[in-house]
Coordinates of C-alpha atoms in Angstrom, one line a residue:
Chain K
M1 CA 0.0 0.0 -0.1
T2 CA 1.4 3.5 -0.5
E3 CA 2.0 5.8 2.4
L4 CA -1.1 7.4 3.6
P5 CA -1.1 11.4 2.8
D6 CA -0.7 13.3 6.3
L7 CA -4.2 14.9 6.2
P8 CA -5.4 17.1 8.7
V9 CA -6.3 15.7 12.4
L10 CA -10.1 16.1 12.3
A11 CA -10.1 15.7 16.2
A12 CA -7.2 16.1 18.8
S13 CA -7.4 12.4 19.9
A14 CA -9.5 9.0 19.8
E15 CA -12.4 8.9 21.8
P16 CA -12.2 6.8 25.0
D17 CA -14.5 4.3 23.6
E18 CA -12.5 4.0 20.4
C19 CA -9.1 3.4 22.4
Q20 CA -10.8 0.3 23.7
L21 CA -12.4 -0.8 20.6
V22 CA -8.5 -0.4 19.1
Q23 CA -7.1 -2.3 21.9
A24 CA -9.6 -5.1 21.8
L25 CA -8.9 -5.1 17.5
R26 CA -5.3 -5.4 18.7
R27 CA -5.5 -8.2 21.5
G28 CA -7.5 -10.0 18.0
E29 CA -11.1 -10.2 19.3
E30 CA -13.7 -11.2 16.8
P31 CA -16.3 -9.2 18.4
A32 CA -14.6 -5.9 17.8
F33 CA -13.5 -6.7 14.2
A34 CA -17.4 -7.0 13.9
Q35 CA -18.2 -3.6 15.6
L36 CA -15.5 -1.8 13.6
V37 CA -17.2 -3.0 10.6
R38 CA -20.8 -2.4 11.4
L39 CA -19.8 1.3 13.0
H40 CA -17.7 2.3 10.4
G41 CA -18.7 0.3 7.2
R42 CA -21.6 2.4 6.3
Q43 CA -19.6 5.7 5.8
L44 CA -16.9 3.7 3.7
L45 CA -19.1 2.0 1.5
A46 CA -21.1 5.3 0.7
T47 CA -17.2 6.8 -0.2
A48 CA -16.5 3.8 -2.2
R49 CA -19.8 4.1 -4.3
R50 CA -19.4 7.8 -4.9
L51 CA -15.8 7.3 -5.9
L52 CA -16.4 3.6 -8.1
N53 CA -19.9 4.1 -9.2
N54 CA -20.2 0.4 -9.4
E55 CA -21.8 -1.5 -6.9
E56 CA -19.1 -4.6 -7.0
D57 CA -15.7 -2.7 -7.0
A58 CA -17.6 -0.9 -4.0
R59 CA -18.2 -3.9 -2.0
D60 CA -14.6 -5.2 -3.1
C61 CA -13.2 -1.8 -2.3
L62 CA -14.9 -2.0 1.4
Q63 CA -13.6 -5.8 2.0
E64 CA -10.3 -4.8 1.0
V65 CA -10.3 -1.9 3.3
F66 CA -11.0 -3.8 6.4
L67 CA -8.5 -6.4 5.4
I68 CA -5.8 -3.4 5.4
A69 CA -6.9 -2.0 8.5
F70 CA -7.3 -5.2 10.7
R71 CA -3.6 -5.8 9.1
A72 CA -2.5 -2.1 10.3
I73 CA -4.2 -1.8 13.4
E74 CA -1.0 -2.2 15.4
K75 CA 0.4 1.0 13.3
F76 CA -2.7 3.1 14.2
E77 CA -1.6 6.2 16.4
A78 CA -4.6 7.6 18.6
K79 CA -3.4 11.2 17.1
C80 CA -6.4 11.2 14.8
R81 CA -9.7 9.2 14.7
L82 CA -10.3 5.6 13.6
T83 CA -13.1 7.9 11.2
T84 CA -10.5 9.6 9.5
W85 CA -7.8 7.1 9.4
L86 CA -10.2 4.2 7.7
H87 CA -11.0 7.2 5.3
R88 CA -7.8 7.7 4.0
I89 CA -7.0 3.9 3.3
I90 CA -10.8 4.0 1.8
V91 CA -9.5 6.8 -0.7
N92 CA -6.3 5.3 -1.2
T93 CA -8.0 2.0 -2.1
A94 CA -10.5 3.1 -4.5
L95 CA -8.0 5.2 -6.2
M96 CA -6.0 2.1 -6.8
K97 CA -8.8 0.1 -7.9
L98 CA -9.8 3.2 -10.5
R99 CA -6.6 3.2 -11.7
S100 CA -6.2 -0.7 -12.5
R101 CA -9.8 -0.8 -14.0
R102 CA -9.5 -1.8 -18.0
S103 CA -9.1 1.4 -19.5
R104 CA -12.1 3.1 -21.4
P105 CA -12.0 5.4 -24.5
E106 CA -10.7 8.7 -22.7
C107 CA -10.9 12.2 -24.8
S108 CA -8.2 13.9 -24.9
I109 CA -8.5 17.4 -22.7
D110 CA -7.1 19.7 -25.0
D111 CA -10.2 18.9 -27.6
L112 CA -12.4 19.5 -24.6
V113 CA -11.3 22.8 -23.1
P114 CA -12.4 26.1 -24.7
R115 CA -9.8 27.0 -27.9
F116 CA -9.1 30.9 -28.8
T117 CA -8.4 32.6 -31.9
E118 CA -5.1 34.5 -31.7
D119 CA -6.3 37.2 -30.5
G120 CA -8.1 35.7 -27.4
H121 CA -11.5 35.3 -29.1
H122 CA -13.3 32.0 -28.5
L123 CA -13.3 30.0 -31.6
E124 CA -16.1 28.4 -31.4
P125 CA -18.3 30.5 -29.6
P126 CA -20.5 28.9 -26.5
C127 CA -24.2 28.3 -27.1
P128 CA -26.7 29.1 -23.8
W129 CA -28.0 25.9 -22.5
S130 CA -32.0 25.5 -23.3
D131 CA -34.7 25.2 -20.8
H132 CA -35.2 21.4 -21.4
A133 CA -30.9 21.3 -21.0
T134 CA -31.1 23.2 -17.7
R135 CA -33.7 20.8 -16.3
S136 CA -32.5 17.6 -17.6
L137 CA -29.2 19.0 -15.5
Q138 CA -31.1 19.6 -12.4
A139 CA -33.2 16.5 -12.9
A140 CA -32.3 12.9 -11.4
E141 CA -30.8 11.8 -15.1
S142 CA -28.5 14.5 -14.4
H143 CA -26.4 12.0 -12.1
R144 CA -25.8 9.7 -14.9
L145 CA -25.2 12.1 -17.5
L146 CA -22.4 13.7 -15.2
R147 CA -21.3 10.1 -14.2
R148 CA -20.9 9.2 -17.9
A149 CA -18.8 12.7 -18.4
I150 CA -16.7 11.9 -15.8
E151 CA -15.7 8.9 -17.0
Q152 CA -14.9 10.1 -20.3
L153 CA -12.2 12.4 -18.2
P154 CA -8.7 11.6 -18.6
E155 CA -7.4 9.6 -15.5
S156 CA -5.6 12.3 -13.8
Y157 CA -8.6 14.7 -14.4
R158 CA -10.9 12.0 -13.4
E159 CA -9.4 11.8 -9.9
V160 CA -9.3 15.2 -9.2
V161 CA -13.0 16.0 -9.9
L162 CA -13.7 12.9 -8.0
L163 CA -12.0 13.6 -4.9
R164 CA -12.1 17.7 -4.8
D165 CA -16.1 18.0 -6.1
I166 CA -17.3 14.3 -5.8
E167 CA -15.9 13.4 -2.2
G168 CA -15.4 17.0 -1.2
L169 CA -11.6 17.3 0.3
S170 CA -9.8 19.9 0.4
T171 CA -7.4 21.1 -2.7
E172 CA -4.4 20.1 -0.3
A173 CA -5.8 17.1 0.9
T174 CA -6.4 16.2 -2.8
G175 CA -3.0 17.2 -3.6
Q176 CA -1.8 14.7 -1.0
F177 CA -3.3 11.6 -2.2
L178 CA -2.5 12.6 -5.2
A179 CA 1.0 13.4 -4.9
I180 CA 0.9 16.9 -6.8
T181 CA 1.2 20.3 -5.7
A182 CA -1.8 22.3 -4.4
N183 CA -1.6 24.5 -7.2
A184 CA -1.6 21.8 -10.0
V185 CA -4.8 20.3 -8.0
K186 CA -6.2 24.0 -8.9
I187 CA -4.9 23.7 -12.6
R188 CA -6.0 20.4 -13.4
L189 CA -9.9 20.9 -11.4
H190 CA -10.2 24.0 -13.9
R191 CA -9.2 21.9 -17.1
A192 CA -11.3 19.1 -15.9
R193 CA -14.7 21.1 -15.3
Q194 CA -14.1 23.3 -18.4
A195 CA -14.0 19.5 -20.3
L196 CA -17.2 18.6 -18.6
R197 CA -19.1 21.5 -19.4
T198 CA -18.0 20.5 -22.6
L199 CA -18.8 16.8 -22.5
L200 CA -22.5 17.6 -20.7
D201 CA -22.6 20.5 -23.7
R202 CA -22.8 17.2 -25.9
H203 CA -24.5 14.8 -23.8
L204 CA -27.9 17.9 -23.5
E205 CA -27.8 18.8 -27.1
D206 CA -28.1 15.2 -27.9
L207 CA -31.2 15.2 -25.3
T208 CA -32.9 18.1 -27.3
Chain Y
M1 CA -9.1 41.1 -20.7
T2 CA -9.8 38.8 -23.6
C3 CA -12.0 35.5 -24.1
R4 CA -8.9 33.6 -23.2
E5 CA -8.0 35.4 -20.3
F6 CA -11.2 35.4 -19.0
A7 CA -11.4 31.3 -19.2
E8 CA -8.5 31.0 -17.0
F9 CA -9.6 33.3 -14.5
L10 CA -13.0 31.6 -14.4
D11 CA -12.3 28.9 -11.0
A12 CA -10.5 32.1 -8.9
F13 CA -13.8 34.2 -10.0
L14 CA -16.4 31.6 -8.8
A15 CA -14.0 31.0 -5.5
G16 CA -13.8 34.7 -5.2
T17 CA -10.0 35.1 -5.0
L18 CA -9.6 37.4 -7.8
L19 CA -7.7 40.7 -6.8
A20 CA -9.8 43.8 -6.9
E21 CA -8.2 44.8 -10.2
E22 CA -8.4 41.3 -12.0
M23 CA -12.4 41.4 -10.7
A24 CA -13.0 45.1 -12.3
A25 CA -11.3 43.4 -15.4
F26 CA -13.4 40.5 -15.2
H27 CA -16.6 42.3 -15.0
R28 CA -15.6 44.9 -17.7
H29 CA -15.5 42.0 -20.1
L30 CA -18.8 40.3 -19.0
A31 CA -20.4 43.6 -20.0
V32 CA -19.4 43.4 -23.5
C33 CA -19.1 39.8 -24.6
V34 CA -22.2 37.7 -24.7
H35 CA -20.1 34.9 -25.3
C36 CA -18.2 34.7 -21.7
V37 CA -21.4 35.1 -20.4
T38 CA -22.7 31.8 -21.7
Y39 CA -19.7 30.3 -21.1
L40 CA -20.0 31.5 -17.4
D41 CA -23.6 30.4 -17.4
T42 CA -22.7 27.1 -18.6
Y43 CA -19.4 26.4 -16.4
R44 CA -21.3 27.5 -13.2
R45 CA -24.3 24.9 -14.0
T46 CA -21.4 22.4 -14.4
V47 CA -19.6 22.9 -11.3
D48 CA -23.4 23.1 -9.3
A49 CA -24.2 19.3 -10.6
C50 CA -20.7 18.4 -10.2
R51 CA -21.4 19.0 -6.4
R52 CA -24.8 18.1 -6.1
L53 CA -23.6 14.4 -7.2
G54 CA -21.1 14.5 -4.1
A55 CA -21.3 13.6 -0.6
T56 CA -24.3 14.8 0.6
G57 CA -24.7 12.1 4.0
E58 CA -28.1 11.1 2.1
D59 CA -26.1 8.7 0.1
V60 CA -25.0 6.4 3.2
P61 CA -26.8 3.5 3.7
A62 CA -28.8 2.4 6.8
E63 CA -26.1 -0.4 7.7
V64 CA -23.8 -2.7 5.5
P65 CA -25.6 -5.5 4.1
E66 CA -25.2 -8.5 6.0
E67 CA -23.7 -10.7 3.6
L68 CA -21.2 -8.1 3.1
V69 CA -20.2 -7.9 6.9
Q70 CA -19.6 -11.8 6.8
A71 CA -17.6 -11.8 4.0
I72 CA -15.2 -9.2 5.5
L73 CA -15.1 -11.5 9.0
A74 CA -14.9 -14.6 7.2
S75 CA -11.8 -13.0 4.8
R76 CA -10.2 -11.9 7.9
R77 CA -10.5 -15.4 9.6
K78 CA -8.7 -16.8 6.9
Q79 CA -6.0 -14.4 6.4
A80 CA -5.3 -14.8 10.4

């Protein structure tokens, strides 16, 4: 497993109950393992589903995360909460799973960001989105549309959108997970959003 | 400010991190460029849609499916 990013600690120290749970896990007590899964599994499964957008992959990911956590519990330091520690593990595991997926046809980012004339004007002026397109984007079907668009992004851009916009991580935390600077996160996110706008534009046009 | 520069500053504009001078140039450009008004509107809708897709707390299941809990515990026992 890659080294986990040093994210901001959410709480100053582990709760007393959490300390007892960690000690029981370290002693290898079976009920403690079940308790950990039931206590944190729901939130982690939701994260895996958001990042992987595939139920089977999300369940595999959750299983992998708990096995990693059970093995690494000796290394868990009470300076952060179990929630924070497990969240780092699931984001890393989901990223690795995303990277190992059979590569799908991706669009080139250069074909999706706006192009300009030499004097800086839009080469292909954008068209306003119709009322119908706007309603589609606000409706339940927008999730499917948007997911399809995100999956068409090149991997390095897709990861930034997933971590920043879908998972809601900070610029700094996203940079740590992806081993890039905060500035690189900002640049990639902006280009990814421009590309998504273009892809949505095309998908919404198909609907009208 | 050109449309190209406008597009580069878009994220900073939405994040509210433009300097006062840049913000003024941004608004001056918006006042005269209908294409950038459209681009800003559709870009903003894209960002909003992404955020709505994100973590809301409503997507957390009531519980982990029991068969999944049992599969995780069984895998641990195998590894122990």
